[in-house]
C-alpha angles and dihedrals in degrees: 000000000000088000086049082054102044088048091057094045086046089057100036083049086054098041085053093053090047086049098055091054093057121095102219096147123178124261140196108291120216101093118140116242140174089259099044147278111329125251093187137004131192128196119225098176141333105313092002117105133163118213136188121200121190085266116028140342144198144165123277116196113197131231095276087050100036101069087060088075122097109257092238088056105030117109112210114238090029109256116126116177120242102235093065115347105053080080081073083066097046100046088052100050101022086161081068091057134066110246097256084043084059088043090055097038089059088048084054100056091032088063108038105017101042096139098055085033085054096057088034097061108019099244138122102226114209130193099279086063103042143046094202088045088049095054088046094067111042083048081061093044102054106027081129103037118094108249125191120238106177127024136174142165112284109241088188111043101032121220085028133103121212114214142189115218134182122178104280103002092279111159121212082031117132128244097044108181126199119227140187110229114178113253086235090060101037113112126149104193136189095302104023140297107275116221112239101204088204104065104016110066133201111279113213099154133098109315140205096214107095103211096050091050089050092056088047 
């Protein structure tokens, strides 16, 4: 654990140094943006800005920088959103990041943009690089198996959880069934709980979910 730690202050010591030799100064506010007017914006480079709205943020690159962005990532008009694709920008223009800023921004696009990352880079991601690859495949892996897609405590039958399951996990989908699953086997995971038939049986009795009781 203390070597897990001193590697993280170690990094975070590094990102702050990079940091300090990069020239990101403060401009005058007031852009219009998708997400509203900015409150600060910060230039990167020339025709790269950063900008932070009261709600939201993101970069916009102008018409001389956004060519510069791979087709499969580039966003027409220049605004990329700071909670994924601002990882677009960085990847672009990594001399304009601070080293753990580019290793984040390459998680980013590994997990939500795998098929442009794919083609990008030439590589075939799997589950173990990326979250949207991962779901992928236990969505694969279990099409016909019963997943739960809503769970609470059992009020009615105690150290139970009562839970609501549809194949593959599908919402919306029909023939939802209800199931008991003991409290000491219940959890959900990153992707869904996944219904052993063997163990966890068909629940027809009272229930604490409003809506399913309603329709009983």
């Amino acid at each position: 654990m203390a070597k897990i730690h001193d590697d993280a202050a170690a990094e975070k010591a590094a990102h702050h140094a990079e940091l300090r030799t990069l020239n990101r100064p403060t401009i005058r506010a007031g852009a219009s943006t998708p997400w509203g007017t900015a409150q600060v914006s910060r230039r990167y480079a020339d025709g790269i800005v950063l900008h932070s709205t009261a709600g939201h943020g993101g970069f916009h690159l102008d018409e001389s920088a956004n060519p510069a962005v791979h087709a499969l990532f580039r966003n027409e008009g220049g605004f990329y959103e700071e909670d994924c694709e601002w990882a677009k920008v960085a990847h672009t223009f990594p001399k304009l990041f601070t080293a753990y800023e580019w290793r984040l921004a390459d998680r980013t696009l590994r997990d939500y943009f795998p098929d442009a990352y794919d083609r990008v880079m030439g590589v075939t991601l799997d589950g173990s690089q990326s979250h949207t690859r991962a779901r992928q495949e236990f969505e694969r892996r279990h099409r016909k198996d019963w997943v739960v897609i809503a769970a609470l405590n059992s009020g009615h039958q105690p150290d139970f959880v009562e839970c609501i399951a549809t194949l593959g996990g599908i919402r919306g989908e029909t023939g939802e069934r209800q199931f008991l699953v003991p409290g000491s086997d219940y959890m959900s995971g990153r992707h869904g709980f996944v219904i052993d038939p063997l163990k966890h049986q068909p629940y027809d009795g009272p229930s604490s979910f409003v809506t399913w009781a309603a329709r009983r």
